């Protein structure tokens, strides 16, 4: 039984550092073109070089997304982009489009290629076909059950790896091949510009009764008929492993540093616990589930893994996230002699607040802010300015890239 890779999204260089700090085996990132998250901060060439070097220093792999559905004008530009990647040397490139794969193989013959979920990998014959084209890994379609994944895994060569989403937002369309955004806002989801109309409010309007908005589902604010719950399989690691999945993929290149830290740490701990002793893992299920709820999330679902979802897997009354904790700062350095932690502030906190350090190793630590100083060394009562440098007196080490959070109902967000 092989231990699966924990694959974490990194929409920015900062999130890459945080994913590495909290135990990712690999991260996936996007360049400034050809990925499906155009609104993420993404990586220019310099940041990509920097991020890959940093990850490799800690034995973490980096995969680069190039999984748009390409049009004619994209192909020649993609060739130049792949020539850049050839020099930068990521560990793999994620592709969905056959033409893009053909060009990428010509430019980077020794690169490892992963086939995106956008390619609709729903059966073993399709997977075998792509493996014959040089694909090392397929990201299986989210519409597959665990039984279907196991069946396909037994049918394909052992040299083909399976990657599957195990946590994060679910797309309403088949394997993400959505036309809603393009149709309703002119922004192509399949080229990275999705405006997420699946999360918008909808009413039913009859043609001869303009202005009369009839809710599709009884709610005075309308309905969110396409709004899926978030996937969370952290209580089913035993079943995921038994299905033959080689890489557990977390969704979220648009998510915050708090999300990346929280989900990475919790999934790292859960996977390690399961492979250390399944009984230890089983005893901690409630703990894992509570922890992953400490960052922004919607209600959770197991998606298609056990059965085909019905209406209960949709959220009809709201398109907002649940947020129980607020990201207030990130560790920068610690002076053990003066017992001062250098914190880069992200949301306002004040003297008297109870904060929690999400430790990269071991149990999280709660503390009360008693004394803090600004960059001039002056005692201050609050940290109200974005990315303000603050020094806090604490009697334990806060490491670089460790996340500091507080309950969302305490103080101001």
C-alpha positions in Angstrom: 0.0 0.0 0.0 1.7 3.1 -1.3 1.4 6.4 0.6 -0.3 8.9 -1.6 1.2 12.3 -2.5 -0.4 15.3 -0.9 -0.8 17.9 -3.7 -1.6 21.4 -2.6 -2.7 24.5 -4.7 -0.4 27.5 -4.7 -2.0 30.6 -6.3 0.9 32.8 -5.2 4.5 32.5 -4.1 3.5 33.1 -0.5 1.1 30.2 -0.6 3.8 28.0 -2.1 6.0 28.8 0.9 3.2 28.1 3.3 2.2 24.8 1.6 5.8 23.6 1.8 6.0 24.7 5.5 2.9 22.7 6.4 3.9 19.5 4.7 2.9 19.4 1.1 4.6 16.7 -1.0 3.9 18.7 -4.2 2.2 21.9 -5.2 0.6 23.0 -8.4 1.0 26.5 -9.7 -0.1 28.6 -12.7 2.0 30.8 -14.9 0.7 34.1 -16.3 -0.9 32.2 -19.3 -2.6 28.9 -20.2 -3.9 28.0 -16.8 -7.5 27.9 -15.6 -7.2 30.4 -12.8 -6.4 33.7 -14.6 -7.6 35.7 -11.5 -5.1 34.1 -9.2 -1.9 36.0 -8.5 0.0 33.3 -10.5 3.7 33.2 -11.3 5.8 35.2 -13.7 9.0 33.6 -14.9 11.1 35.0 -12.0 8.7 33.9 -9.3 8.3 30.5 -10.9 12.1 30.0 -10.8 12.2 31.2 -7.2 9.3 29.0 -6.2 10.6 25.9 -7.8 14.0 26.4 -6.3 12.5 26.9 -2.8 10.3 23.8 -3.1 13.1 21.6 -4.4 15.2 22.7 -1.4 12.7 20.9 0.8 12.1 18.0 -1.5 8.7 19.2 -2.7 7.7 18.8 -6.4 6.1 21.6 -8.5 3.6 21.0 -11.3 2.7 23.8 -13.6 -0.8 24.1 -15.1 -1.3 24.7 -18.9 -4.7 23.2 -19.0 -6.8 25.7 -21.1 -8.8 24.4 -24.0 -6.7 26.1 -26.7 -7.8 28.1 -29.7 -5.7 28.7 -32.8 -4.1 31.8 -31.4 -3.0 30.0 -28.3 -0.9 27.3 -30.0 2.1 29.4 -31.2 2.2 31.3 -27.9 2.1 28.0 -26.0 5.3 26.9 -27.9 7.2 29.9 -26.6 5.8 29.3 -23.1 6.9 25.7 -23.1 10.4 26.7 -24.2 10.5 28.9 -21.0 9.3 25.9 -18.9 12.0 23.8 -20.5 14.6 26.1 -18.9 12.8 26.5 -15.6 12.4 22.7 -15.1 9.2 22.1 -13.1 8.5 18.5 -12.1 5.5 18.2 -14.4 3.1 20.1 -16.6 -0.7 19.7 -16.4 -2.4 19.7 -19.8 -6.0 19.1 -21.0 -5.9 19.9 -24.8 -4.4 17.3 -27.3 -2.9 20.0 -29.4 -1.2 21.5 -26.4 0.2 18.1 -25.4 1.6 17.6 -28.9 3.4 20.9 -28.8 4.6 20.4 -25.3 6.0 17.0 -26.2 7.9 18.5 -29.1 9.4 21.2 -27.0 9.9 19.3 -23.7 10.4 15.6 -24.7 11.6 14.6 -21.2 9.0 16.4 -19.2 6.4 14.5 -17.1 2.9 15.3 -18.3 -0.3 15.1 -16.3 -3.7 15.1 -17.9 -6.1 17.6 -16.3 -9.6 16.7 -15.1 -10.7 19.1 -17.9 -10.0 16.2 -20.4 -12.9 14.2 -18.9 -11.0 11.1 -17.8 -14.0 8.9 -17.1 -12.9 5.4 -18.3 -9.9 3.1 -18.4 -9.8 3.0 -22.2 -9.5 6.8 -22.4 -6.8 6.7 -19.7 -4.9 4.0 -21.6 -5.1 6.1 -24.8 -3.5 9.1 -23.1 -0.9 7.0 -21.4 0.1 5.9 -24.9 0.4 9.5 -25.9 3.0 10.1 -23.2 0.9 11.0 -20.2 2.4 9.9 -16.9 -0.6 10.8 -14.7 -4.3 11.3 -15.2 -6.5 13.5 -13.0 -9.6 11.4 -12.8 -12.9 13.0 -13.5 -14.8 14.2 -10.4 -17.8 12.3 -11.7 -16.3 8.9 -10.9 -17.1 6.7 -7.9 -14.4 5.1 -5.9 -15.5 1.7 -7.3 -15.0 3.1 -10.9 -11.6 4.4 -10.0 -10.5 1.1 -8.6 -11.8 -0.8 -11.7 -10.0 1.6 -14.0 -6.8 1.4 -11.9 -6.8 -2.4 -12.3 -7.2 -2.1 -16.1 -4.4 0.4 -16.9 -0.6 -0.1 -16.8 1.1 0.2 -13.4 3.1 3.0 -14.9 0.1 5.3 -15.1 -0.6 7.3 -11.9 -4.0 8.4 -10.7 -4.6 11.8 -9.2 -8.0 12.8 -7.7 -9.5 15.8 -6.0 -10.3 15.0 -2.3 -11.1 18.5 -0.9 -12.4 21.9 -2.0 -14.9 23.6 -4.3 -16.9 21.5 -6.8 -17.7 22.7 -10.3 -21.3 22.2 -11.4 -20.3 21.3 -14.9 -18.9 18.0 -16.2 -15.3 17.9 -15.2 -15.2 21.7 -15.2 -16.1 22.0 -18.9 -18.4 24.9 -18.3 -20.0 27.4 -20.8 -22.0 29.4 -18.3 -19.4 32.1 -17.7 -18.7 32.5 -21.5 -22.4 32.7 -22.3 -23.4 35.1 -19.4 -20.4 37.4 -19.1 -18.3 36.8 -22.2 -15.4 35.4 -20.1 -14.2 31.9 -21.0 -14.0 29.5 -18.1 -12.0 27.1 -20.3 -9.4 29.7 -20.9 -9.0 30.6 -17.2 -11.5 33.6 -16.9 -14.4 32.0 -15.0 -16.7 34.5 -13.3 -18.4 31.7 -11.3 -22.1 32.3 -12.4 -22.8 29.0 -10.7 -22.7 30.9 -7.5 -25.0 33.7 -8.6 -28.6 34.3 -7.4 -31.3 33.0 -9.8 -35.1 33.6 -10.2 -37.5 32.3 -12.8 -39.1 34.9 -15.0 -42.0 34.2 -17.4 -41.6 36.0 -20.8 -45.0 37.8 -20.7 -44.6 38.8 -17.0 -41.3 40.9 -17.0 -40.3 42.0 -13.5 -42.1 39.1 -11.8 -39.4 37.0 -10.2 -40.5 33.6 -9.2 -38.0 31.7 -7.1 -37.1 28.3 -8.3 -36.8 27.2 -4.7 -38.8 28.9 -1.9 -36.6 31.6 -0.5 -37.2 35.3 -0.4 -33.7 36.0 -1.8 -33.9 33.7 -4.7 -32.1 30.4 -5.2 -28.6 29.3 -6.0 -29.6 26.4 -8.2 -26.0 25.6 -9.4 -24.2 26.2 -6.1 -22.5 22.9 -5.1 -21.3 22.1 -1.6 -17.5 21.7 -1.1 -15.9 18.3 -1.4 -14.3 16.9 1.8 -13.0 13.3 2.0 -10.8 13.6 5.0 -12.9 11.0 6.9 -12.5 8.5 4.1 -8.7 8.2 3.6 -8.9 4.4 4.0 -11.3 4.2 1.0 -9.4 6.6 -1.1 -6.2 4.6 -0.6 -8.0 1.3 -1.3 -9.2 2.7 -4.7 -5.6 3.1 -5.9 -5.3 6.9 -6.0 -1.7 7.9 -6.1 -2.1 11.7 -5.4 -4.6 13.4 -3.2 -5.3 16.8 -4.8 -6.7 19.8 -2.9 -8.6 22.4 -4.8 -8.0 26.1 -4.3 -5.5 28.2 -6.3 -7.8 31.2 -5.6 -7.8 30.5 -1.8 -6.2 32.4 1.1 -3.0 31.6 3.0 -5.2 30.5 5.9 -7.0 28.0 3.8 -3.7 26.6 2.4 -2.1 26.3 5.9 -5.2 24.8 7.5 -6.0 22.2 4.9 -2.4 21.2 4.3 -1.6 20.7 7.9 -4.8 18.8 8.6 -4.6 16.5 5.6 -0.8 15.9 6.2 -1.6 14.9 9.8 -4.5 12.7 8.7 -2.5 10.9 6.0 0.5 10.3 8.3 -1.8 9.1 11.1 -3.5 6.6 8.8 -0.2 5.1 7.6 1.2 5.1 11.1 -1.9 3.3 12.6 -5.4 3.2 11.1 -6.8 3.0 14.6 -5.2 6.3 15.5 -6.6 7.9 12.4 -10.1 6.5 13.1 -10.0 7.9 16.6 -9.2 11.4 15.3 -11.9 11.8 12.6 -13.9 14.4 14.5 -10.7 16.4 15.1 -9.8 16.4 11.4 -13.3 17.5 10.4 -13.3 20.3 13.0 -9.9 21.5 11.8 -10.7 21.8 8.1 -13.7 23.9 9.1 -11.4 26.5 10.6 -10.9 28.1 7.2 -13.5 29.4 4.7 -15.7 26.6 3.4 -19.2 25.7 2.3 -21.1 22.7 3.6 -19.3 19.5 2.9 -20.1 16.6 0.5 -18.5 13.4 -0.6 -19.3 14.3 -4.2 -19.6 11.3 -6.6 -17.4 9.0 -4.6 -20.1 6.9 -3.0 -23.2 7.6 -5.1 -24.5 10.1 -7.7 -25.3 13.4 -6.0 -28.8 14.6 -5.7 -30.4 17.9 -4.8 -29.1 17.6 -1.2 -25.5 18.2 -2.6 -26.5 21.8 -3.6 -26.8 24.9 -1.5 -30.0 26.7 -2.5 -30.1 29.5 0.1 -26.7 31.2 0.0 -23.5 31.5 -2.1 -21.3 32.6 0.8 -18.6 30.8 2.6 -18.7 29.9 6.3 -15.8 31.5 8.0 -15.1 30.6 11.6 -11.5 32.0 11.8 -9.8 35.1 10.5 -6.2 35.2 9.2 -4.5 37.9 11.2 -0.8 37.5 10.6 2.1 35.4 9.4 5.3 34.6 11.3 8.5 36.2 9.9 11.1 35.6 12.6 11.6 35.0 16.3 14.2 36.4 18.8 14.6 33.8 21.6 16.6 36.2 23.8 14.1 39.1 23.8 11.2 36.6 23.3 9.8 38.7 20.5 8.0 37.3 17.5 8.1 39.3 14.3 4.6 39.1 12.7 3.4 40.5 9.4 -0.2 41.6 10.0 -2.9 40.7 7.6 -6.1 41.6 9.5 -6.6 43.9 12.5 -5.9 42.6 16.0 -5.4 44.4 19.3 -3.9 43.9 22.7 -6.1 41.6 24.7 -7.1 39.4 21.7 -6.7 35.6 22.0 -4.8 34.4 18.9 -3.8 30.9 17.8 -0.6 29.9 16.0 -1.1 27.2 13.5 2.1 25.3 14.1 3.9 23.6 11.3 4.8 20.8 13.7 2.9 19.7 16.8 -0.1 21.2 18.5 -1.4 24.6 17.7 -0.7 27.2 20.5 -3.2 29.8 21.8 -1.9 33.0 23.4 -3.2 36.4 24.5 -1.6 39.5 23.0 -0.2 41.4 26.0 2.5 43.6 24.6 3.4 44.5 21.1 5.6 47.0 19.3 5.7 48.6 15.9 8.7 48.9 13.6 10.0 51.9 15.5 10.0 50.0 18.7 7.1 51.9 20.2 4.5 50.0 22.3 1.2 49.9 20.3 -2.3 48.8 21.3 -3.5 47.6 17.8 -2.2 46.5 14.4 -4.7 48.1 12.0 -2.6 48.5 8.8 -2.4 45.8 6.1 1.0 44.0 6.1 2.1 46.1 9.1 5.3 44.7 10.8 4.5 44.0 14.5 6.6 42.5 17.3 4.7 40.5 20.0 6.1 39.3 23.3 5.5 35.5 23.4 7.5 32.8 25.3 7.5 30.3 22.4 8.9 30.3 18.9 6.8 31.4 16.0 8.5 30.2 12.8 8.6 31.9 9.4 5.4 31.2 7.4 3.5 30.0 10.4 -0.1 31.3 10.2 -1.7 33.2 13.1 -5.5 33.2 13.3 -8.3 34.1 15.6 -12.0 33.2 15.9 -14.0 35.3 13.4 -16.4 36.4 16.0 -13.7 38.0 18.1 -12.9 41.6 17.2 -12.9 43.0 13.7 -12.1 41.0 10.6 
